[in-house]
Amino acid sequence: DAGVTQSPTHLIKTRGQQVTLRCSPISGHKSVSWYQQVLGQGPQFIFQYYEKEERGRGNFPDRFSARQFPNYSSELNVNALLLGDSALYLCASSLPGQGNEKLFFGSGTQLSVL
Amino acid sequence: GENVGLHLPTLSVQEGDNSIINCAYSNSASDYFIWYKQESGKGPQFIIDIRSNMDKRQGQRVTVLLNKTVKHLSLQIAATQPGDSAVYFCAENGSSGNTGKLIFGQGTTLQVKP
């Protein structure tokens, strides 16, 4: 079975640009979460979507937005990029409706903002 | 505030020895804890989880211990192998009770010497 897949794997942008990152969850998983991981730190929660509805949002500015599609894939959008947005962006999926379900991560998209 | 932290940033062990990685958490509302392993260039990989109604859980070569009295979590790896070299993160679900929204510590780097 395919795991969580993310695209692209690497991306280079300049300040002020906009970026869209994509994620396909594990088949059957309806919940998708996005995390930002700055070098040397643990992942930090950005968003969670479940059944196409936003279920939670972390402490990130409105420049960050996301959505989930009917097939449960998801996109993370970041507008007006700043140098500090350079990080590994991780997508994770989990099984639906089981409470403390395990979270499975993709390999991430490495975003560099120049 | 919510915080998940690790006591040591780097742990160096001899191949074949047992490893113990520690984690402190501050949110008494957390009822679910997970250990992840992250190798260079990859996303976090699920190792083992534990709920707050348990104090010990064993997997293959790994054991997680939970001490709710002192808000402490540990990961024990038996007969550490070179392939265990990675960064290890503990994570908790915090007051949200939602595992899509995990709070990660900063991580401990495990180095296994041959």
Coordinates of C-alpha atoms in Angstrom, one line a residue:
Chain A
D1 CA 0.0 0.0 0.0
A2 CA 1.2 3.5 -0.8
G3 CA 1.9 5.7 2.2
V4 CA 1.3 9.4 2.4
T5 CA 2.6 11.1 -0.7
Q6 CA 3.6 14.7 -1.1
S7 CA 4.6 16.8 -4.0
P8 CA 6.9 18.4 -4.9
T9 CA 9.8 17.0 -2.8
H10 CA 11.8 20.2 -3.1
L11 CA 10.8 23.8 -4.1
I12 CA 12.7 27.0 -4.3
K13 CA 10.8 30.3 -4.2
T14 CA 11.7 34.0 -3.7
R15 CA 10.2 36.3 -1.1
G16 CA 6.7 37.5 -1.9
Q17 CA 5.8 34.6 -4.1
Q18 CA 3.1 32.1 -3.5
V19 CA 3.4 28.3 -3.1
T20 CA 1.0 25.3 -3.3
L21 CA 2.0 22.0 -1.7
R22 CA 0.1 18.8 -2.3
C23 CA -0.7 15.7 -0.3
S24 CA -2.4 12.4 -0.9
P25 CA -3.3 10.5 2.2
I26 CA -3.1 6.8 2.8
S27 CA -6.1 5.1 1.1
G28 CA -9.0 5.1 3.4
H29 CA -7.7 7.9 5.6
K30 CA -10.1 10.9 5.7
S31 CA -8.1 13.1 8.0
V32 CA -5.1 15.1 6.8
S33 CA -2.9 17.3 8.9
W34 CA -0.1 19.7 7.9
Y35 CA 3.0 20.5 9.9
Q36 CA 6.0 22.8 9.5
Q37 CA 9.4 21.6 10.6
V38 CA 12.2 24.1 10.8
L39 CA 15.7 22.7 10.8
G40 CA 16.7 21.3 14.2
Q41 CA 13.2 21.5 15.7
G42 CA 10.2 19.2 16.0
P43 CA 7.2 19.5 13.6
Q44 CA 4.7 22.3 14.4
F45 CA 1.0 21.9 13.7
I46 CA -0.5 24.1 11.0
F47 CA -3.9 22.6 10.0
Q48 CA -6.1 19.6 10.2
Y49 CA -8.9 18.7 7.8
Y50 CA -11.4 16.0 8.3
E51 CA -14.1 15.2 5.7
K52 CA -13.2 18.4 3.9
E53 CA -13.8 20.6 7.0
E54 CA -11.1 22.4 8.9
R55 CA -10.9 20.8 12.3
G56 CA -8.0 22.7 13.8
R57 CA -5.6 25.5 13.1
G58 CA -2.2 26.2 14.7
N59 CA -0.6 29.5 15.5
F60 CA 0.2 30.5 11.9
P61 CA -0.7 33.7 10.0
D62 CA -3.5 34.0 7.5
R63 CA -0.9 33.7 4.7
F64 CA -1.3 30.0 5.3
S65 CA -4.4 28.3 4.1
A66 CA -5.4 24.8 3.1
R67 CA -8.2 22.8 1.7
Q68 CA -9.2 19.2 1.3
F69 CA -10.8 17.7 -1.8
P70 CA -13.6 15.1 -2.1
N71 CA -10.9 12.4 -2.7
Y72 CA -9.4 13.5 0.7
S73 CA -6.2 14.8 -0.9
S74 CA -5.2 18.2 0.4
E75 CA -3.3 21.4 -0.6
L76 CA -1.4 23.8 1.6
N77 CA -1.1 27.3 0.2
V78 CA 1.3 30.0 1.5
N79 CA 1.1 33.5 0.2
A80 CA 3.6 36.4 0.4
L81 CA 6.5 34.1 1.3
L82 CA 9.0 35.2 3.9
L83 CA 12.5 33.9 4.4
G84 CA 11.3 32.4 7.7
D85 CA 8.9 30.1 5.8
S86 CA 11.8 28.0 4.7
A87 CA 11.2 24.6 6.2
L88 CA 10.1 21.1 5.7
Y89 CA 6.4 20.9 5.3
L90 CA 4.9 17.6 6.4
C91 CA 1.6 16.1 5.6
A92 CA 0.1 13.3 7.8
S93 CA -3.0 11.2 7.5
S94 CA -5.0 9.1 10.0
L95 CA -7.9 6.7 10.0
P96 CA -11.3 8.3 10.6
G97 CA -13.3 8.4 13.8
Q98 CA -11.3 6.3 16.1
G99 CA -10.2 8.9 18.7
N100 CA -6.5 8.6 19.2
E101 CA -5.7 7.2 15.9
K102 CA -2.1 6.9 14.7
L103 CA -0.7 9.7 12.5
F104 CA 1.3 8.7 9.5
F105 CA 3.6 11.2 7.8
G106 CA 4.8 11.7 4.3
S107 CA 8.4 12.5 3.5
G108 CA 7.6 16.2 3.2
T109 CA 8.3 19.1 0.8
Q110 CA 11.5 21.0 1.5
L111 CA 10.7 24.7 0.8
S112 CA 13.5 27.2 0.4
V113 CA 12.7 30.8 0.2
L114 CA 15.4 33.1 -1.1
Chain B
G1 CA 1.7 26.6 28.5
E2 CA 1.9 23.5 26.4
N3 CA 5.3 22.1 26.1
V4 CA 6.9 18.8 25.2
G5 CA 10.6 18.7 25.8
L6 CA 13.4 16.3 25.8
H7 CA 16.1 16.2 28.4
L8 CA 19.1 15.5 26.2
P9 CA 19.7 16.7 22.6
T10 CA 22.1 13.9 21.7
L11 CA 22.6 10.4 23.0
S12 CA 25.5 8.3 21.9
V13 CA 25.4 4.5 22.6
Q14 CA 27.5 1.5 21.7
E15 CA 25.9 -1.0 19.3
G16 CA 24.2 -3.8 21.3
D17 CA 23.6 -1.6 24.3
N18 CA 20.2 -0.5 25.4
S19 CA 19.1 3.1 24.8
I20 CA 16.8 5.2 26.9
I21 CA 15.4 8.5 25.5
N22 CA 13.5 10.7 27.9
C23 CA 10.7 13.3 27.4
A24 CA 9.0 15.7 29.7
Y25 CA 5.5 17.1 29.1
S26 CA 3.6 19.8 30.9
N27 CA 0.0 19.4 29.7
S28 CA -1.8 17.2 32.2
A29 CA -4.8 17.1 29.8
S30 CA -2.8 15.0 27.3
D31 CA -4.1 11.5 27.2
Y32 CA -2.2 10.1 24.2
F33 CA 1.5 10.0 23.6
I34 CA 3.6 8.9 20.6
W35 CA 7.2 8.3 19.8
Y36 CA 8.4 9.0 16.3
K37 CA 11.8 8.3 14.6
Q38 CA 13.0 10.6 11.9
E39 CA 15.9 9.8 9.6
S40 CA 17.6 12.4 7.5
G41 CA 15.5 13.4 4.5
K42 CA 12.4 11.5 5.6
G43 CA 9.2 12.2 7.5
P44 CA 8.6 11.0 11.1
Q45 CA 8.0 7.3 11.3
F46 CA 5.6 6.0 14.0
I47 CA 7.4 3.8 16.6
I48 CA 5.0 3.2 19.4
D49 CA 2.1 4.9 21.2
I50 CA 0.6 4.8 24.7
R51 CA -2.6 6.1 26.2
S52 CA -2.8 7.7 29.6
N53 CA -4.6 4.8 31.2
M54 CA -1.4 2.7 30.7
D55 CA 2.0 3.1 32.2
K56 CA 3.9 0.7 30.0
R57 CA 3.7 -0.6 26.5
Q58 CA 6.0 -2.9 24.6
G59 CA 6.7 -3.3 20.9
Q60 CA 9.4 -5.1 19.0
R61 CA 12.7 -4.1 20.8
V62 CA 11.0 -0.9 22.1
T63 CA 9.2 -0.1 25.3
V64 CA 7.5 3.1 26.2
L65 CA 7.0 4.1 29.9
L66 CA 4.6 6.8 31.0
N67 CA 4.8 8.4 34.5
K68 CA 1.8 10.7 34.8
T69 CA 2.7 11.8 38.3
V70 CA 5.9 13.5 37.1
K71 CA 4.7 14.0 33.5
H72 CA 7.5 11.9 32.1
L73 CA 7.7 9.7 29.1
S74 CA 10.6 7.4 28.0
L75 CA 11.5 5.2 25.1
Q76 CA 13.7 2.2 25.7
I77 CA 15.4 0.6 22.7
A78 CA 16.8 -2.9 23.4
A79 CA 20.0 -4.0 21.7
T80 CA 20.5 -0.8 19.8
Q81 CA 21.6 -1.2 16.2
P82 CA 23.2 1.2 13.7
G83 CA 19.9 1.4 11.9
D84 CA 18.4 3.0 15.0
S85 CA 20.5 6.1 14.5
A86 CA 18.0 8.9 13.9
V87 CA 16.3 11.8 15.7
Y88 CA 13.6 10.7 18.1
F89 CA 10.6 12.8 18.9
C90 CA 7.9 12.4 21.6
A91 CA 4.6 14.0 20.9
E92 CA 1.4 14.5 22.8
N93 CA -2.2 15.4 21.9
G94 CA -2.5 18.2 24.3
S95 CA -5.8 19.7 25.6
S96 CA -7.4 19.2 22.1
G97 CA -7.5 15.5 22.6
N98 CA -7.0 15.3 18.9
T99 CA -4.2 13.3 17.4
G100 CA -4.3 15.2 14.2
K101 CA -3.0 18.1 16.2
L102 CA 0.1 16.8 18.0
I103 CA 2.6 18.8 20.0
F104 CA 6.2 17.7 19.4
G105 CA 9.3 18.1 21.4
Q106 CA 12.5 19.3 19.9
G107 CA 14.0 15.8 19.5
T108 CA 16.9 13.7 20.7
T109 CA 19.6 12.6 18.2
L110 CA 20.6 9.0 18.8
Q111 CA 24.0 8.0 17.6
V112 CA 24.9 4.3 17.5
K113 CA 28.7 3.6 17.6
P114 CA 29.7 0.3 15.9

